[in-house]
Each structure stands twice: as structure tokens, then as C-alpha cells.
Amino acid sequence: MENGRKMDTVEQCDDDTQSNLSSDSEDTCMFCMIAKNQDKDTEIVKQDSELVCFRDICPAAPHHYLVVPKQHIVSCFSLFKEHIKLVERMAEMGRAVLQENGITNPNDIRLGFHIPPYISVPHLHLHVLAPTSEITDDLAHKFTPGTMRFFTEDLLRRTLEDDLCRLVCTVEPDHYHML
């Protein structure tokens, strides 16, 4: 730990970067592979020097994208106040992709993050869904705002802004709390 923070939760996806995690996590992280354009089956919809956006392989809505940082960040529990701008840029990219695809009603979109243990890939990713009115019934429970399963981008950002109230994963299995 350095400055009270776990240092093994962040890993750069660049090939020449050293990290505290084993190289196995970078080599096997599907989202790191996509970020490095090493997955030929995934079409990158939009990218910049820091983020990539691509379609979810199991879409819950007609437009369902994931925005991921190129830097390997395990989950929302790895974030601190310094990451607020990253979360904002992820949301901006998601909104831009929706707008480029003709989705202009901000009241019919949903942006959010799954919270461990409800993540399928241990690499931070923002779900971008639209129209929310067409989220499939069988997957709607996974994207319900205000639950411990799904934090909206706005809630995560507000949580990170408050140094006294940040996401913490307790040591107890299957118990995650907002402190």
C-alpha cells in the first residue's frame, strides 16, 4: 500500500509498462486485448488516447456499448477522487457514440457501472444503453439504477467527489458497502 491505497488495482495496458500485477492479468484481460486492438472479432466504434468504445457482446438494448479505459483498472472499487475526470470522459464518449448513432433524447439513455461482485470482466467499463425504454425484460434487473448491482455514472462521480464516502469492498465475502 502506498498513501493508504492499494497499488495492485491499476495496470497500464501498454506493452512497455511495468506493474504490480502479474503480466498474466494484462495478457488475459479481454478488455486490455480490445484496447490494444488485439481482438479481431471486436470492432472499436470510437477511441482516443485514453479510452475505447465497442458494442457489448450481449446487448440489453438496441444500442449497448461499453467504454473502457486503455489503462487496466479493475473496477469501481479501484477508483479515487482523482478518477472523477476519467469517469466524466467515459460518459462523454458514451454520449457521443449514442449521438453519432441518432440517439438524441438524454432522458432515454442509461450510463452506469456494475459493482463487484456483479462484474463479468475485471476491467472498469461503463455501460451505455439506449433507448432505456427498450432494455430487454430478461436483462433489465442488471441495469436498474439505485441498486448495488448498477451505479449510474452520476452516482459514481458524486460518490468519488466525497472523500468521506467512497466505494469500499469489505473483506467479508459477498458483502459490499458504501462507507
mmCIF file of C-alpha atoms in Angstrom:
data_model
loop_
_atom_site.group_PDB
_atom_site.id
_atom_site.type_symbol
_atom_site.label_atom_id
_atom_site.label_comp_id
_atom_site.label_asym_id
_atom_site.label_seq_id
_atom_site.Cartn_x
_atom_site.Cartn_y
_atom_site.Cartn_z
ATOM 1 C CA MET A 1 0.000 0.000 0.000
ATOM 2 C CA GLU A 2 1.141 3.494 -0.817
ATOM 3 C CA ASN A 3 -0.563 6.551 0.699
ATOM 4 C CA GLY A 4 -3.235 4.210 2.049
ATOM 5 C CA ARG A 5 -4.149 2.962 -1.432
ATOM 6 C CA LYS A 6 -3.880 -0.465 -2.911
ATOM 7 C CA MET A 7 -1.366 -0.234 -5.715
ATOM 8 C CA ASP A 8 -2.264 -3.533 -7.372
ATOM 9 C CA THR A 9 -5.599 -2.351 -8.744
ATOM 10 C CA VAL A 10 -4.302 -0.352 -11.688
ATOM 11 C CA GLU A 11 -2.222 -1.636 -14.556
ATOM 12 C CA GLN A 12 -1.318 0.104 -17.801
ATOM 13 C CA CYS A 13 -2.241 -1.809 -20.935
ATOM 14 C CA ASP A 14 0.815 -0.569 -22.829
ATOM 15 C CA ASP A 15 3.329 -3.306 -23.542
ATOM 16 C CA ASP A 16 6.298 -1.399 -22.097
ATOM 17 C CA THR A 17 4.749 -0.548 -18.720
ATOM 18 C CA GLN A 18 5.799 -2.294 -15.527
ATOM 19 C CA SER A 19 3.096 -3.030 -12.946
ATOM 20 C CA ASN A 20 2.488 -4.583 -9.583
ATOM 21 C CA LEU A 21 0.142 -7.128 -11.157
ATOM 22 C CA SER A 22 1.383 -10.208 -12.905
ATOM 23 C CA SER A 23 1.650 -9.871 -16.650
ATOM 24 C CA ASP A 24 -0.912 -12.676 -16.830
ATOM 25 C CA SER A 25 -3.775 -10.283 -15.997
ATOM 26 C CA GLU A 26 -2.889 -7.955 -18.865
ATOM 27 C CA ASP A 27 -2.333 -10.856 -21.243
ATOM 28 C CA THR A 28 -5.663 -12.460 -20.368
ATOM 29 C CA CYS A 29 -7.829 -9.366 -19.836
ATOM 30 C CA MET A 30 -10.226 -9.300 -22.763
ATOM 31 C CA PHE A 31 -10.734 -5.541 -22.493
ATOM 32 C CA CYS A 32 -6.969 -4.897 -22.485
ATOM 33 C CA MET A 33 -6.738 -7.006 -25.634
ATOM 34 C CA ILE A 34 -9.552 -4.992 -27.241
ATOM 35 C CA ALA A 35 -7.917 -1.713 -26.155
ATOM 36 C CA LYS A 36 -4.705 -2.817 -27.875
ATOM 37 C CA ASN A 37 -6.691 -3.861 -30.968
ATOM 38 C CA GLN A 38 -5.655 -7.489 -30.493
ATOM 39 C CA ASP A 39 -9.165 -8.933 -30.654
ATOM 40 C CA LYS A 40 -10.092 -9.248 -34.314
ATOM 41 C CA ASP A 41 -13.745 -10.059 -33.514
ATOM 42 C CA THR A 42 -14.416 -6.743 -31.768
ATOM 43 C CA GLU A 43 -14.995 -3.597 -33.786
ATOM 44 C CA ILE A 44 -13.893 -0.471 -31.975
ATOM 45 C CA VAL A 45 -16.636 2.107 -32.521
ATOM 46 C CA LYS A 46 -14.701 5.089 -31.134
ATOM 47 C CA GLN A 47 -11.378 5.642 -29.420
ATOM 48 C CA ASP A 48 -8.937 8.260 -28.274
ATOM 49 C CA SER A 49 -5.586 8.122 -26.498
ATOM 50 C CA GLU A 50 -7.212 7.068 -23.222
ATOM 51 C CA LEU A 51 -10.490 5.233 -23.986
ATOM 52 C CA VAL A 52 -12.088 2.755 -26.374
ATOM 53 C CA CYS A 53 -15.756 2.108 -27.085
ATOM 54 C CA PHE A 54 -17.246 -1.036 -28.581
ATOM 55 C CA ARG A 55 -20.563 -2.918 -28.680
ATOM 56 C CA ASP A 56 -21.474 -5.202 -25.798
ATOM 57 C CA ILE A 57 -21.447 -8.857 -26.925
ATOM 58 C CA CYS A 58 -24.695 -9.478 -25.026
ATOM 59 C CA PRO A 59 -26.728 -6.332 -25.719
ATOM 60 C CA ALA A 60 -29.588 -5.466 -23.384
ATOM 61 C CA ALA A 61 -30.841 -2.658 -25.649
ATOM 62 C CA PRO A 62 -30.681 -1.802 -29.361
ATOM 63 C CA HIS A 63 -27.691 0.429 -28.579
ATOM 64 C CA HIS A 64 -25.485 -1.130 -25.901
ATOM 65 C CA TYR A 65 -21.861 -0.054 -25.831
ATOM 66 C CA LEU A 66 -19.003 -0.375 -23.385
ATOM 67 C CA VAL A 67 -16.498 2.401 -22.803
ATOM 68 C CA VAL A 68 -13.269 1.181 -21.205
ATOM 69 C CA PRO A 69 -10.047 2.902 -20.261
ATOM 70 C CA LYS A 70 -6.940 1.651 -22.044
ATOM 71 C CA GLN A 71 -5.317 1.642 -18.619
ATOM 72 C CA HIS A 72 -6.238 -1.537 -16.736
ATOM 73 C CA ILE A 73 -8.392 -0.510 -13.773
ATOM 74 C CA VAL A 74 -10.077 -3.467 -12.119
ATOM 75 C CA SER A 75 -13.411 -1.949 -11.023
ATOM 76 C CA CYS A 76 -15.188 0.990 -9.416
ATOM 77 C CA PHE A 77 -13.631 -0.089 -6.117
ATOM 78 C CA SER A 78 -10.256 0.869 -7.616
ATOM 79 C CA LEU A 79 -11.281 4.478 -8.159
ATOM 80 C CA PHE A 80 -10.463 7.551 -6.104
ATOM 81 C CA LYS A 81 -11.301 11.232 -6.270
ATOM 82 C CA GLU A 82 -8.547 11.710 -8.873
ATOM 83 C CA HIS A 83 -10.541 9.480 -11.262
ATOM 84 C CA ILE A 84 -13.588 11.787 -11.474
ATOM 85 C CA LYS A 85 -12.384 13.303 -14.759
ATOM 86 C CA LEU A 86 -11.847 9.795 -16.184
ATOM 87 C CA VAL A 87 -15.433 8.840 -15.311
ATOM 88 C CA GLU A 88 -16.653 12.082 -16.916
ATOM 89 C CA ARG A 89 -14.647 11.421 -20.099
ATOM 90 C CA MET A 90 -16.011 7.872 -20.279
ATOM 91 C CA ALA A 91 -19.560 9.247 -20.077
ATOM 92 C CA GLU A 92 -18.793 11.929 -22.680
ATOM 93 C CA MET A 93 -17.543 9.292 -25.109
ATOM 94 C CA GLY A 94 -20.612 7.132 -24.487
ATOM 95 C CA ARG A 95 -22.970 10.043 -25.118
ATOM 96 C CA ALA A 96 -21.039 10.988 -28.278
ATOM 97 C CA VAL A 97 -21.378 7.445 -29.663
ATOM 98 C CA LEU A 98 -25.120 7.494 -28.991
ATOM 99 C CA GLN A 99 -25.489 10.879 -30.663
ATOM 100 C CA GLU A 100 -23.483 9.671 -33.685
ATOM 101 C CA ASN A 101 -25.993 6.814 -33.924
ATOM 102 C CA GLY A 102 -29.060 9.061 -33.859
ATOM 103 C CA ILE A 103 -29.909 8.764 -30.162
ATOM 104 C CA THR A 104 -30.554 12.331 -29.043
ATOM 105 C CA ASN A 105 -33.064 12.022 -26.188
ATOM 106 C CA PRO A 106 -30.998 12.279 -22.968
ATOM 107 C CA ASN A 107 -33.983 11.018 -20.965
ATOM 108 C CA ASP A 108 -33.947 7.669 -22.766
ATOM 109 C CA ILE A 109 -30.328 6.646 -22.131
ATOM 110 C CA ARG A 110 -28.629 4.910 -19.222
ATOM 111 C CA LEU A 111 -24.952 5.152 -18.320
ATOM 112 C CA GLY A 112 -23.549 3.136 -15.459
ATOM 113 C CA PHE A 113 -21.134 0.677 -13.943
ATOM 114 C CA HIS A 114 -21.614 -2.738 -12.410
ATOM 115 C CA ILE A 115 -20.185 -3.094 -8.922
ATOM 116 C CA PRO A 116 -18.319 -6.231 -7.778
ATOM 117 C CA PRO A 117 -19.332 -8.982 -7.451
ATOM 118 C CA TYR A 118 -21.634 -8.181 -10.386
ATOM 119 C CA ILE A 119 -18.890 -7.659 -12.962
ATOM 120 C CA SER A 120 -18.167 -10.212 -15.662
ATOM 121 C CA VAL A 121 -14.807 -8.761 -16.761
ATOM 122 C CA PRO A 122 -12.479 -7.343 -14.095
ATOM 123 C CA HIS A 123 -11.674 -4.206 -16.079
ATOM 124 C CA LEU A 124 -13.552 -0.956 -15.442
ATOM 125 C CA HIS A 125 -16.266 -0.460 -18.051
ATOM 126 C CA LEU A 126 -19.140 1.955 -18.499
ATOM 127 C CA HIS A 127 -22.353 0.514 -19.900
ATOM 128 C CA VAL A 128 -24.036 2.847 -22.380
ATOM 129 C CA LEU A 129 -27.611 1.794 -23.166
ATOM 130 C CA ALA A 130 -30.330 3.312 -25.329
ATOM 131 C CA PRO A 131 -33.167 3.532 -25.611
ATOM 132 C CA THR A 132 -33.821 2.587 -21.986
ATOM 133 C CA SER A 133 -37.459 2.056 -22.901
ATOM 134 C CA GLU A 134 -36.283 -0.923 -24.981
ATOM 135 C CA ILE A 135 -33.986 -2.642 -22.463
ATOM 136 C CA THR A 136 -34.929 -6.308 -22.632
ATOM 137 C CA ASP A 137 -37.089 -7.575 -19.786
ATOM 138 C CA ASP A 138 -34.799 -10.511 -19.042
ATOM 139 C CA LEU A 139 -31.766 -8.200 -18.563
ATOM 140 C CA ALA A 140 -33.450 -5.130 -17.038
ATOM 141 C CA HIS A 141 -32.549 -6.188 -13.471
ATOM 142 C CA LYS A 142 -28.848 -5.872 -14.333
ATOM 143 C CA PHE A 143 -29.204 -2.208 -15.279
ATOM 144 C CA THR A 144 -31.547 -0.856 -12.611
ATOM 145 C CA PRO A 145 -30.232 2.419 -11.179
ATOM 146 C CA GLY A 146 -30.095 2.753 -7.418
ATOM 147 C CA THR A 147 -29.202 -0.863 -6.774
ATOM 148 C CA MET A 148 -25.884 -2.255 -5.557
ATOM 149 C CA ARG A 149 -25.695 -4.075 -8.883
ATOM 150 C CA PHE A 150 -25.624 -0.927 -11.042
ATOM 151 C CA PHE A 151 -24.313 2.548 -10.213
ATOM 152 C CA THR A 152 -25.139 5.325 -12.621
ATOM 153 C CA GLU A 153 -22.261 7.419 -13.875
ATOM 154 C CA ASP A 154 -23.649 10.394 -11.963
ATOM 155 C CA LEU A 155 -23.861 8.481 -8.667
ATOM 156 C CA LEU A 156 -20.347 7.119 -9.030
ATOM 157 C CA ARG A 157 -18.978 10.573 -9.805
ATOM 158 C CA ARG A 158 -20.785 12.134 -6.817
ATOM 159 C CA THR A 159 -19.552 9.313 -4.579
ATOM 160 C CA LEU A 160 -15.961 9.882 -5.664
ATOM 161 C CA GLU A 161 -16.281 13.641 -5.065
ATOM 162 C CA ASP A 162 -16.911 12.980 -1.381
ATOM 163 C CA ASP A 163 -13.655 11.873 0.261
ATOM 164 C CA LEU A 164 -15.584 10.605 3.277
ATOM 165 C CA CYS A 165 -17.916 8.478 1.180
ATOM 166 C CA ARG A 166 -16.190 6.257 -1.349
ATOM 167 C CA LEU A 167 -16.745 2.765 -2.591
ATOM 168 C CA VAL A 168 -15.085 0.233 -0.347
ATOM 169 C CA CYS A 169 -15.059 -3.506 -0.685
ATOM 170 C CA THR A 170 -15.021 -5.113 2.752
ATOM 171 C CA VAL A 171 -13.031 -8.231 3.494
ATOM 172 C CA GLU A 172 -16.190 -10.214 4.189
ATOM 173 C CA PRO A 173 -17.187 -12.323 1.175
ATOM 174 C CA ASP A 174 -20.355 -11.204 -0.614
ATOM 175 C CA HIS A 175 -20.673 -8.029 1.486
ATOM 176 C CA TYR A 176 -20.013 -4.734 -0.223
ATOM 177 C CA HIS A 177 -20.831 -1.471 1.434
ATOM 178 C CA MET A 178 -20.973 2.233 0.773
ATOM 179 C CA LEU A 179 -18.997 3.919 3.545
#
